[in-house]
Short mmCIF file of C-alpha atoms in Angstrom, two decimals:
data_model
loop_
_atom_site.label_atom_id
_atom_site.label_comp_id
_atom_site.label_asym_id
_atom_site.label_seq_id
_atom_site.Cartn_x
_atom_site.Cartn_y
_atom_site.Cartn_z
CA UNK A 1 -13.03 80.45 -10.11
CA UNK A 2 -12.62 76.68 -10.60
CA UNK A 3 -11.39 74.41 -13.26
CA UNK A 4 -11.21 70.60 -13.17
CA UNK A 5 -9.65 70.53 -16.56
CA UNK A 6 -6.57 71.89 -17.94
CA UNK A 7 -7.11 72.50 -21.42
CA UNK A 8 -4.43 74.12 -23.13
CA UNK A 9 -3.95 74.57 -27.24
CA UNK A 10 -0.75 75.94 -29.06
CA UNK A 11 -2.42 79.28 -28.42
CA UNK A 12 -5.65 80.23 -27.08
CA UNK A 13 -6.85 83.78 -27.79
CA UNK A 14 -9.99 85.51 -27.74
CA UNK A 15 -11.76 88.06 -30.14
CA UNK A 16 -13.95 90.84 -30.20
CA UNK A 17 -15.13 90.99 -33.58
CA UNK A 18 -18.11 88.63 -34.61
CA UNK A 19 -19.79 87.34 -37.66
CA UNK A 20 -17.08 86.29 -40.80
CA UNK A 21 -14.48 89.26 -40.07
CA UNK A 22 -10.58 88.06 -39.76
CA UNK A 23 -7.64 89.15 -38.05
CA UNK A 24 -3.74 87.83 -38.12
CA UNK A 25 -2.22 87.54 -35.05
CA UNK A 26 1.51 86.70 -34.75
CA UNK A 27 0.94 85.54 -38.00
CA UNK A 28 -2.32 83.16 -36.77
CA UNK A 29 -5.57 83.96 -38.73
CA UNK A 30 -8.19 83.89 -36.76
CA UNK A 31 -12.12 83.97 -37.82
CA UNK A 32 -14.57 85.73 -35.74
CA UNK A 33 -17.33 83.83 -34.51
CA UNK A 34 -21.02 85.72 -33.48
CA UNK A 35 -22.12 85.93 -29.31
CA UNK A 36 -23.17 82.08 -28.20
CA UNK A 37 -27.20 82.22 -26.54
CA UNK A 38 -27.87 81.38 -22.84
CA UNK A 39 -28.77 77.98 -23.07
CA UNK A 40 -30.32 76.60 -19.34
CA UNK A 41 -29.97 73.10 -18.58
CA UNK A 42 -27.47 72.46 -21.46
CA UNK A 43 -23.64 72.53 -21.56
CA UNK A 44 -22.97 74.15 -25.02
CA UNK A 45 -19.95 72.98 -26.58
CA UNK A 46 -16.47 76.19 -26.98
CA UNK A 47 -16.85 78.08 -30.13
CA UNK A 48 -13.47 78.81 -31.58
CA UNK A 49 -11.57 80.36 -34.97
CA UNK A 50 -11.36 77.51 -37.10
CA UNK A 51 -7.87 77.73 -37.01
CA UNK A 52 -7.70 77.25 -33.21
CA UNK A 53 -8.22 73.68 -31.37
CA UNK A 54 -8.58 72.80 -27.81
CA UNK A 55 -6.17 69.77 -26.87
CA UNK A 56 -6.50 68.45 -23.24
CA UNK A 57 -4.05 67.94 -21.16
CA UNK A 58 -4.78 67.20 -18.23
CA UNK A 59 -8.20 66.18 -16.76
CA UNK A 60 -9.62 65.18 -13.61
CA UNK A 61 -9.06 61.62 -13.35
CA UNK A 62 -5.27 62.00 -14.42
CA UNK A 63 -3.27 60.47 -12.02
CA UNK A 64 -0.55 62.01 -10.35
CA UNK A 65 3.35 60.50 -10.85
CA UNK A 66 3.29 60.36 -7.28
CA UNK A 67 0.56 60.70 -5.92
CA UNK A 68 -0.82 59.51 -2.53
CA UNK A 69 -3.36 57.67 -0.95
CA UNK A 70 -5.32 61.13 0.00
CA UNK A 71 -4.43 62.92 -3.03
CA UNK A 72 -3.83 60.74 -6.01
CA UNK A 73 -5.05 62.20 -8.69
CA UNK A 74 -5.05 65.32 -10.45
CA UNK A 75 -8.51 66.73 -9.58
CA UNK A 76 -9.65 63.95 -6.86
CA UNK A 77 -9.13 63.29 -3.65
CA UNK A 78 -8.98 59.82 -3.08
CA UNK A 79 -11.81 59.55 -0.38
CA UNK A 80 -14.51 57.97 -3.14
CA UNK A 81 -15.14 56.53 -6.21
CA UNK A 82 -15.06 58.96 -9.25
CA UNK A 83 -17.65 58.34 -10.98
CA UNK A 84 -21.01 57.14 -8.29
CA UNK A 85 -20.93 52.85 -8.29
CA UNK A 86 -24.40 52.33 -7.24
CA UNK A 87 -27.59 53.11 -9.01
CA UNK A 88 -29.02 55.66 -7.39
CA UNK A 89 -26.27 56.90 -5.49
CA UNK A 90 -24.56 60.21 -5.12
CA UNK A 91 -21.10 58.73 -3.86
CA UNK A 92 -18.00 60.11 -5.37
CA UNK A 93 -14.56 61.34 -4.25
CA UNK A 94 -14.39 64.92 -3.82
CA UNK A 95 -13.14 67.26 -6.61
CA UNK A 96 -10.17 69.44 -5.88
CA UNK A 97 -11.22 72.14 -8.59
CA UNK A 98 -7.65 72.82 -10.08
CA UNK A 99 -7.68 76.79 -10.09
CA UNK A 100 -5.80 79.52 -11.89
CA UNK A 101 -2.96 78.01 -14.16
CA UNK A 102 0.38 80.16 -13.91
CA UNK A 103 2.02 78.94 -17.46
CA UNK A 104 6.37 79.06 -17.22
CA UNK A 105 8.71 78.52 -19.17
CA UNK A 106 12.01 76.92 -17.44
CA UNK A 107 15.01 74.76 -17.88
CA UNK A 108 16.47 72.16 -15.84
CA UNK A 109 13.32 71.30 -13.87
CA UNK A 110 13.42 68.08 -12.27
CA UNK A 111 10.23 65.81 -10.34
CA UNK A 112 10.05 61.97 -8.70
CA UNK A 113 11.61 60.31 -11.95
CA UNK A 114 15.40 61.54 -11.55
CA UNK A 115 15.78 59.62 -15.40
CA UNK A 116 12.97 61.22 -17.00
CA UNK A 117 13.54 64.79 -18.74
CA UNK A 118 10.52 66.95 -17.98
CA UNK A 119 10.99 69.43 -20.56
CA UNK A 120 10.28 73.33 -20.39
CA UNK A 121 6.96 74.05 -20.43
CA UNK A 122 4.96 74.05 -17.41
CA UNK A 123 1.59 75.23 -15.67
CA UNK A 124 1.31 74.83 -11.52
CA UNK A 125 -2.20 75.49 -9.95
CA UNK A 126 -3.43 75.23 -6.25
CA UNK A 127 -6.62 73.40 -5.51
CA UNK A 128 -9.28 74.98 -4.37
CA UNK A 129 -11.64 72.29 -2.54
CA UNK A 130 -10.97 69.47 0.13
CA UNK A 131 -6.99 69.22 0.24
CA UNK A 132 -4.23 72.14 0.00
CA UNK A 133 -1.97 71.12 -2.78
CA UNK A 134 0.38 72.01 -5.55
CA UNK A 135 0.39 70.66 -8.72
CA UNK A 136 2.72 70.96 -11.73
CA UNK A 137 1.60 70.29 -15.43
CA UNK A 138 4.14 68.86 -17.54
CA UNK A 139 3.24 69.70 -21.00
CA UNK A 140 6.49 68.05 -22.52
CA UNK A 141 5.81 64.99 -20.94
CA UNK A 142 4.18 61.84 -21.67
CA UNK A 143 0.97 60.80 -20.03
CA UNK A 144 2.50 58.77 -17.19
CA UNK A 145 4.77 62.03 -16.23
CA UNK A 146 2.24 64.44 -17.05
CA UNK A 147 1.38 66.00 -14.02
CA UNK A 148 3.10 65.76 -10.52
CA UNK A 149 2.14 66.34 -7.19
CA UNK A 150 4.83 69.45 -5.90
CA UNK A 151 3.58 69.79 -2.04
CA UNK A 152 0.79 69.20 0.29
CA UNK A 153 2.65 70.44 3.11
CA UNK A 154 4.46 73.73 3.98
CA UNK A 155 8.45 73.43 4.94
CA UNK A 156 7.22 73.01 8.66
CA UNK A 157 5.20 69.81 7.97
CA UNK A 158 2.11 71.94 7.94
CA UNK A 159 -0.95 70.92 5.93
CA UNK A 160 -1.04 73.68 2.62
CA UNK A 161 -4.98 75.18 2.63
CA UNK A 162 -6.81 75.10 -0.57
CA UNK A 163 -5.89 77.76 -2.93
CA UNK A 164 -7.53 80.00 -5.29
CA UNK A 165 -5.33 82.35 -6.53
CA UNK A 166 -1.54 82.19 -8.10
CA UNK A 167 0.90 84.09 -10.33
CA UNK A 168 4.93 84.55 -10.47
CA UNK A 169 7.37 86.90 -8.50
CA UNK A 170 9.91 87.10 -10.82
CA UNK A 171 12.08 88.95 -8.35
CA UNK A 172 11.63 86.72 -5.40
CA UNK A 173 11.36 83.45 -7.84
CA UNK A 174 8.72 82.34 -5.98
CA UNK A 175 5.09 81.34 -7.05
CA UNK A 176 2.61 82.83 -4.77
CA UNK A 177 -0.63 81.35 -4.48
CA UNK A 178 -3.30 83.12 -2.69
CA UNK A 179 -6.38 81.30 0.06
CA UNK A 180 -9.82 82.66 0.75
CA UNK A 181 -9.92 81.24 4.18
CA UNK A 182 -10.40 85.24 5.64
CA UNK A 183 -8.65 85.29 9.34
CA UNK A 184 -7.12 81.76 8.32
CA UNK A 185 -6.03 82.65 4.63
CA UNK A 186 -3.17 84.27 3.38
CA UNK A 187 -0.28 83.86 0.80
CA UNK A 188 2.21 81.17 0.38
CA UNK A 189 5.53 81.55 -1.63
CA UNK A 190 6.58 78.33 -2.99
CA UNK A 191 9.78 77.06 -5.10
CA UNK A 192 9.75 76.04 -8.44
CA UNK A 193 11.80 73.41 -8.42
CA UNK A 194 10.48 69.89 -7.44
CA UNK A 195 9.75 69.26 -4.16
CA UNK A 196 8.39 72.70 -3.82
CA UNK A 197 8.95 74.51 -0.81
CA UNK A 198 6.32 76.84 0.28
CA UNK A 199 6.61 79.46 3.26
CA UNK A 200 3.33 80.80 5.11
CA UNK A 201 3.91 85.03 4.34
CA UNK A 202 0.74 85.72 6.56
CA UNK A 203 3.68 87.79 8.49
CA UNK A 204 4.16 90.48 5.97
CA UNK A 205 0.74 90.77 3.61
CA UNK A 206 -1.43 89.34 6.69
CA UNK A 207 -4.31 86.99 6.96
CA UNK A 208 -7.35 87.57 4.75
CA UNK A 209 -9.29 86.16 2.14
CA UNK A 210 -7.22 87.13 -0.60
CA UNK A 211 -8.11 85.33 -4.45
CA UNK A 212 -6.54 87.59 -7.22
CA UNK A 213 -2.65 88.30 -6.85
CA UNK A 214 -0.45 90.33 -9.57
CA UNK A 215 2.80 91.52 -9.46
CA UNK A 216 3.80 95.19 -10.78
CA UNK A 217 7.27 96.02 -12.03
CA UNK A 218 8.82 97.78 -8.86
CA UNK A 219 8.08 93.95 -7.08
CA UNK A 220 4.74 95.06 -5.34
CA UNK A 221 2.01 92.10 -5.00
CA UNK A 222 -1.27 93.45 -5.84
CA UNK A 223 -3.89 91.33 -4.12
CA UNK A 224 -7.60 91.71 -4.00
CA UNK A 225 -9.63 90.44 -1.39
CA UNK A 226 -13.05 88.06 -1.27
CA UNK A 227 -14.89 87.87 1.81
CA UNK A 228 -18.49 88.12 1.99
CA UNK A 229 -19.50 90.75 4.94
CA UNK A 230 -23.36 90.55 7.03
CA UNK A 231 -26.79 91.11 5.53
CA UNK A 232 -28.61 93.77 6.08
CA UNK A 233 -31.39 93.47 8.66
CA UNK A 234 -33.73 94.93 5.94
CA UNK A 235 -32.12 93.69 2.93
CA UNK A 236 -31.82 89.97 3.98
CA UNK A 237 -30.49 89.00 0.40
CA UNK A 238 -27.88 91.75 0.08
CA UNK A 239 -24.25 91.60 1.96
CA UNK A 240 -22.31 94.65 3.09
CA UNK A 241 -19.31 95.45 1.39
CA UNK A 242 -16.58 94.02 3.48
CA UNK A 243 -13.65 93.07 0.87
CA UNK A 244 -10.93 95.48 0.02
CA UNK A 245 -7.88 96.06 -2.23
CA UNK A 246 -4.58 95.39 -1.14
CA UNK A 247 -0.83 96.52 -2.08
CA UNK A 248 2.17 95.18 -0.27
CA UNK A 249 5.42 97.04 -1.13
CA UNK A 250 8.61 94.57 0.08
CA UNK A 251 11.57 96.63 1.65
CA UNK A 252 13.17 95.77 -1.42
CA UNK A 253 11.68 93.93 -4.01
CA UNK A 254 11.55 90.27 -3.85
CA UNK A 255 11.53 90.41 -0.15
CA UNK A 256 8.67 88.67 0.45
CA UNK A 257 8.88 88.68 4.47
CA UNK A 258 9.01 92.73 5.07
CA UNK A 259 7.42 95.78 4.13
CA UNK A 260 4.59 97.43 3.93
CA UNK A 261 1.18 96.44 3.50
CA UNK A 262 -1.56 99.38 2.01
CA UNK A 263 -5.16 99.25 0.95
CA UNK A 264 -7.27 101.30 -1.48
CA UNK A 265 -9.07 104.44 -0.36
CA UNK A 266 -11.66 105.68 -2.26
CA UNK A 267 -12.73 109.92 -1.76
CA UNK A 268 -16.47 110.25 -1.51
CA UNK A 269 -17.39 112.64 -4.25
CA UNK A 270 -20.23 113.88 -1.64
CA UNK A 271 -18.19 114.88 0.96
CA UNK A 272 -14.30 114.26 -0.25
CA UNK A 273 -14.50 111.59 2.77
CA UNK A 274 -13.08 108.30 2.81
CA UNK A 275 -15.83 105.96 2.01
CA UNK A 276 -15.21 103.55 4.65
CA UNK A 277 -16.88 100.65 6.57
CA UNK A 278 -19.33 100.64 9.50
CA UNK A 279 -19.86 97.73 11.43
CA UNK A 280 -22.92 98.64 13.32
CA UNK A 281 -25.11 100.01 9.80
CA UNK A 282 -24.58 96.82 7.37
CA UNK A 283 -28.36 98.18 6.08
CA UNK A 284 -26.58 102.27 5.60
CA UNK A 285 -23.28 100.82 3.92
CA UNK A 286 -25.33 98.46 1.26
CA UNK A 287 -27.49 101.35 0.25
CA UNK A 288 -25.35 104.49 0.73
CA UNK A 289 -25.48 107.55 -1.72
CA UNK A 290 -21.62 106.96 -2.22
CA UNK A 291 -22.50 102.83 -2.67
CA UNK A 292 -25.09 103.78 -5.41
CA UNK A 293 -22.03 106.15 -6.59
CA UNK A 294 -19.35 103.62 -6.95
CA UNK A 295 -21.51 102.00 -9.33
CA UNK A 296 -22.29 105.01 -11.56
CA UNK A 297 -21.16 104.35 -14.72
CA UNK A 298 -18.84 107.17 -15.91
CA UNK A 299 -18.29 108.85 -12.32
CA UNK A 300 -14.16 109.29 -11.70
CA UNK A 301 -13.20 109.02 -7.65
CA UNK A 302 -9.93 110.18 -6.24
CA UNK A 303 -7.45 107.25 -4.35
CA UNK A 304 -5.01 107.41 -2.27
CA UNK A 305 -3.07 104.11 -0.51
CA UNK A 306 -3.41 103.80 3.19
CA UNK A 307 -0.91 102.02 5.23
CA UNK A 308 -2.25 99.08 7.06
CA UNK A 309 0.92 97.03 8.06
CA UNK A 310 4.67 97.62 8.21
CA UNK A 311 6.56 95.26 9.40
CA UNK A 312 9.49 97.97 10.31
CA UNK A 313 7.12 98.90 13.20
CA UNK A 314 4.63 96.36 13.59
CA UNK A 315 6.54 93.46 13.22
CA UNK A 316 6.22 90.03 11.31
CA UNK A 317 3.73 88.12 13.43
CA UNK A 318 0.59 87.20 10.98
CA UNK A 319 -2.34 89.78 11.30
CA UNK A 320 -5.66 90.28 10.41
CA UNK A 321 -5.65 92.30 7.56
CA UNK A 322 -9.03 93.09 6.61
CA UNK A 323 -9.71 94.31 10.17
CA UNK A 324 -6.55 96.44 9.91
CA UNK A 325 -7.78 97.80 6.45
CA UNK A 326 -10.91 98.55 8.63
CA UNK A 327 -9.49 100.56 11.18
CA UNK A 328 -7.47 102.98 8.88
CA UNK A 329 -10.66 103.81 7.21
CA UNK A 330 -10.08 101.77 3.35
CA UNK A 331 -12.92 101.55 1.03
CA UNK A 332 -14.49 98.38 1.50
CA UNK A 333 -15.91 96.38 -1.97
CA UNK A 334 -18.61 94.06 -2.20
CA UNK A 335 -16.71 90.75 -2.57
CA UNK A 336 -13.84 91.70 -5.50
CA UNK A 337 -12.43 88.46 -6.77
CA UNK A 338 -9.72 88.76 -9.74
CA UNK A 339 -7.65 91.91 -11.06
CA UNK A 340 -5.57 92.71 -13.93
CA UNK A 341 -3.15 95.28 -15.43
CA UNK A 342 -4.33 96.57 -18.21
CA UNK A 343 -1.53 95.65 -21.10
CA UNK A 344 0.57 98.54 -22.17
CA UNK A 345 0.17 101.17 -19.69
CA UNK A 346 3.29 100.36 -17.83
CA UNK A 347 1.46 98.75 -14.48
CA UNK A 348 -0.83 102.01 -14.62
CA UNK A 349 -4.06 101.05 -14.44
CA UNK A 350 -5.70 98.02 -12.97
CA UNK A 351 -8.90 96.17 -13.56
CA UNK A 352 -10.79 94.56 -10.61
CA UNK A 353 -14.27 93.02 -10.82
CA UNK A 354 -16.75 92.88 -7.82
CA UNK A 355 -18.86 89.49 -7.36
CA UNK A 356 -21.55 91.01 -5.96
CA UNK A 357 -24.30 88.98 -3.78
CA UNK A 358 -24.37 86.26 -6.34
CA UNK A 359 -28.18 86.53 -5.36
CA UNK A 360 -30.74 87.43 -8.13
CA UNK A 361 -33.11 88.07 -5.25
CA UNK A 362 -30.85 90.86 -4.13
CA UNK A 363 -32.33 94.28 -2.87
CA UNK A 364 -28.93 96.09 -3.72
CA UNK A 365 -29.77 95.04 -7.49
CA UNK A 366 -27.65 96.60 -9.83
CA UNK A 367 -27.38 100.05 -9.07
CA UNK A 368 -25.49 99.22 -5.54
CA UNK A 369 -23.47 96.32 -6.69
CA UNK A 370 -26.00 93.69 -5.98
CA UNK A 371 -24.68 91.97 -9.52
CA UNK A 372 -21.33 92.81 -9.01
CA UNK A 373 -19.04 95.48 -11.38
CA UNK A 374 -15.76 95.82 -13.08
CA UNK A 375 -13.51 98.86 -11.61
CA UNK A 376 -10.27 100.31 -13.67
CA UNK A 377 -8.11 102.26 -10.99
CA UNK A 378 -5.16 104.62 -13.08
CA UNK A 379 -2.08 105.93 -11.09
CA UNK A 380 0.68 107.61 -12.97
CA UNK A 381 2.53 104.16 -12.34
CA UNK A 382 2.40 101.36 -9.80
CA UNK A 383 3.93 102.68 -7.16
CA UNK A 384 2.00 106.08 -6.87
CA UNK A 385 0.13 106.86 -4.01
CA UNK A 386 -2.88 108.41 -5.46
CA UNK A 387 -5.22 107.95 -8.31
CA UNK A 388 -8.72 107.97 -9.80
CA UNK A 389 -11.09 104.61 -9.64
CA UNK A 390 -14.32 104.74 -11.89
CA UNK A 391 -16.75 101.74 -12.65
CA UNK A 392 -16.82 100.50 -15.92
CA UNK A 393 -20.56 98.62 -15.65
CA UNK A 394 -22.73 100.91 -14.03
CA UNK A 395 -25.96 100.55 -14.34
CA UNK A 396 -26.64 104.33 -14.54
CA UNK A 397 -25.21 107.00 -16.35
CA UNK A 398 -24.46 110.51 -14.64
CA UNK A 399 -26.19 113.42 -17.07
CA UNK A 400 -24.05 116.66 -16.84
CA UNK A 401 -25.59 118.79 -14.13
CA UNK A 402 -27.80 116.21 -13.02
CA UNK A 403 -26.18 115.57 -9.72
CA UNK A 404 -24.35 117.76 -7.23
CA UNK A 405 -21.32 116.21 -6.76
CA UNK A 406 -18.35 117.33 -6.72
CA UNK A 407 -15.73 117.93 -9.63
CA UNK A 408 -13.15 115.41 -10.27
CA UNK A 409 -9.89 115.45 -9.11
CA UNK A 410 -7.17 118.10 -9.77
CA UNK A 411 -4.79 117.19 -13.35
CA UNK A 412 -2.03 116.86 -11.53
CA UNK A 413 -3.52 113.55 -10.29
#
């Protein structure tokens, strides 16, 4: 999930009514507009209401208030040309793909000009390619403060890695921003305020390839994992499901150095087993009856949190967290990227979506993931240690007494 571009309008919003129909928002009428065709081979231009614009902010080529040598602009390295200088050559710096913008909204924020007033308004991103970095988008500011380079390093002088992920902990005041790099990724907690000061966490939430990151209301960090697992010996374009669903619940919240780290478990609805990984059958976990049941359209599966890390017993030295989610038997996904909470149901229920093999020639095809999914997991609230998980995109559609599965879970859960 990359973005070289920071485009940002007074408001940006999204409808699902099409053709001429209208609806007021907050007092903003917007116009529907109709479903825009697959068009291969050209880049089709953003439909929007007419009464919405696009206004950029921030591009590529902006360059940074202080930026360096190796990093100075906003979605460059400085290793190239950016545009190729040469006919017939490919040359050009490296693109940092800006990723997920965290918008705030603070006061008194300060950068490298200690006469310039930076306003309140504010989105910081990690890069996701060639350099670890934070940047800040100042959408008060004029074009030569516009965006400003908060940290490249870690408080220990330690290069940042790239980063995919990032959202607020509004208990710790900390931005966290989340790195695929599996046994080398993790999440860093960074400041603010300029220069940002960011802290490796790996201790408490462990090393993994985590992308998506959300905060509940009791102060838990919700992350969900990316990492591609092994093909299958007979299905050399489909990977095992090796990615999992993570919960870390701080000793108190905003303690972002101890507590305990969990991971989804998912009840086979064959067997009321944990559906769990198995290292030596990559071929048995892509094509499993309970794989082929995850992605069952309309089929409810009992949850329950299993602990993989507390840092009360296990201390705070960085682990390896998808192994540990491994060993207490969590339900392993095929390559989740992003989740949300679903608005209004009080941190409730949570939306995931699963990448899939990103392979059209996949064998798993849709019916075992091979196209990836969209999950919505429900808990009586966030902290609950048991719920239901159903997918939302199935391709198939269980008929009532078609199948011998079991019955769904009891209403108390």
């Amino acid at each position: 999930m990359g973005g070289g571009l920071a485009a940002a309008a007074a408001l940006t919003m999204a409808t699902a009514n099409a053709g001429t129909a209208s609806e007021s928002i907050s007092g903003l009428r917007l116009q529907g507009v109709p479903p825009q065709p697959k068009n291969p081979g050209i880049s089709s231009p953003n439909v929007l209401s007419p009464s919405l614009a696009e206004v950029v902010v921030a591009q590529g080529s902006t360059p940074l208030e202080n930026g360096t040598s190796q990093i100075p602009y906003y979605g460059y390295l400085g290793d190239g040309p950016l545009l190729p200088l040469l006919p017939g050559s490919r040359a050009e710096a490296t693109k940092t793909e800006p990723d997920k913008n965290t918008y705030l909204v603070l006061r008194g924020q300060t950068g490298p000009d200690a006469h310039y007033s930076y306003g309140h308004r504010f989105l910081y991103q990690g890069h996701e390619s060639g350099a670890g970095y934070i940047t800040r988008v100042n959408l008060d500011a004029n074009f030569q403060h516009r965006v400003t380079l908060m940290a490249s390093t870690d408080v220990h002088g330690t290069p940042l890695p790239t980063f995919d992920g990032s959202t607020y902990d509004p208990f710790a005041h900390r931005l966290l921003f989340t790195s695929e790099g599996g046994t080398t990724g993790g999440v860093w907690a960074a400041t603010v305020g300029f220069p940002s000061k960011v802290r490796d966490i790996s201790g408490a939430v462990g090393r993994g390839g985590y992308e998506g990151v959300q905060i509940d209301s009791a102060g838990d960090v919700w992350l969900v994992e990316d990492v591609g697992g092994a093909y299958g010996s007979s299905h050399p374009n489909a990977k095992q499901p090796n990615s999992f669903i993570y919960r870390f619940s701080p000793k108190q919240p905003g303690d972002l150095t101890h507590g305990r780290l969990q991971a989804l478990q998912v009840l086979s609805q064959r067997t009321n087993k944990p559906i769990r990984f198995h290292a030596a059958t990559p071929d048995a976990d892509i094509t499993s009856p309970d794989r082929r049941d995850l992605h069952t359209y309309g089929l409810r599966f009992r949850t329950r949190w299993v602990t993989v890390h507390d840092t009360a017993t296990d201390g705070t030295k960085p682990y390896d967290a998808n192994s540990a989610a491994k060993a207490v038997h969590a339900t392993p996904f095929k390559r989740p990227e992003n989740g949300m909470f679903q608005p209004g149901t009080n941190f409730g229920s949570f939306y995931f979506t699963e990448t899939g093999d990103t392979n059209a020639n996949t064998e798993a095809g849709a019916a075992l993931g091979g196209y990836g999914a969209v999950y919505r997991l429900t808990q009586p609230g966030p902290t609950a240690n048991r719920g239901r998980c159903r997918c939302c995109t199935g391709a198939t559609r269980r008929t009532p007494g078609s199948t011998t599965l079991r019955s769904s879970a009891p209403a108390s859960w």
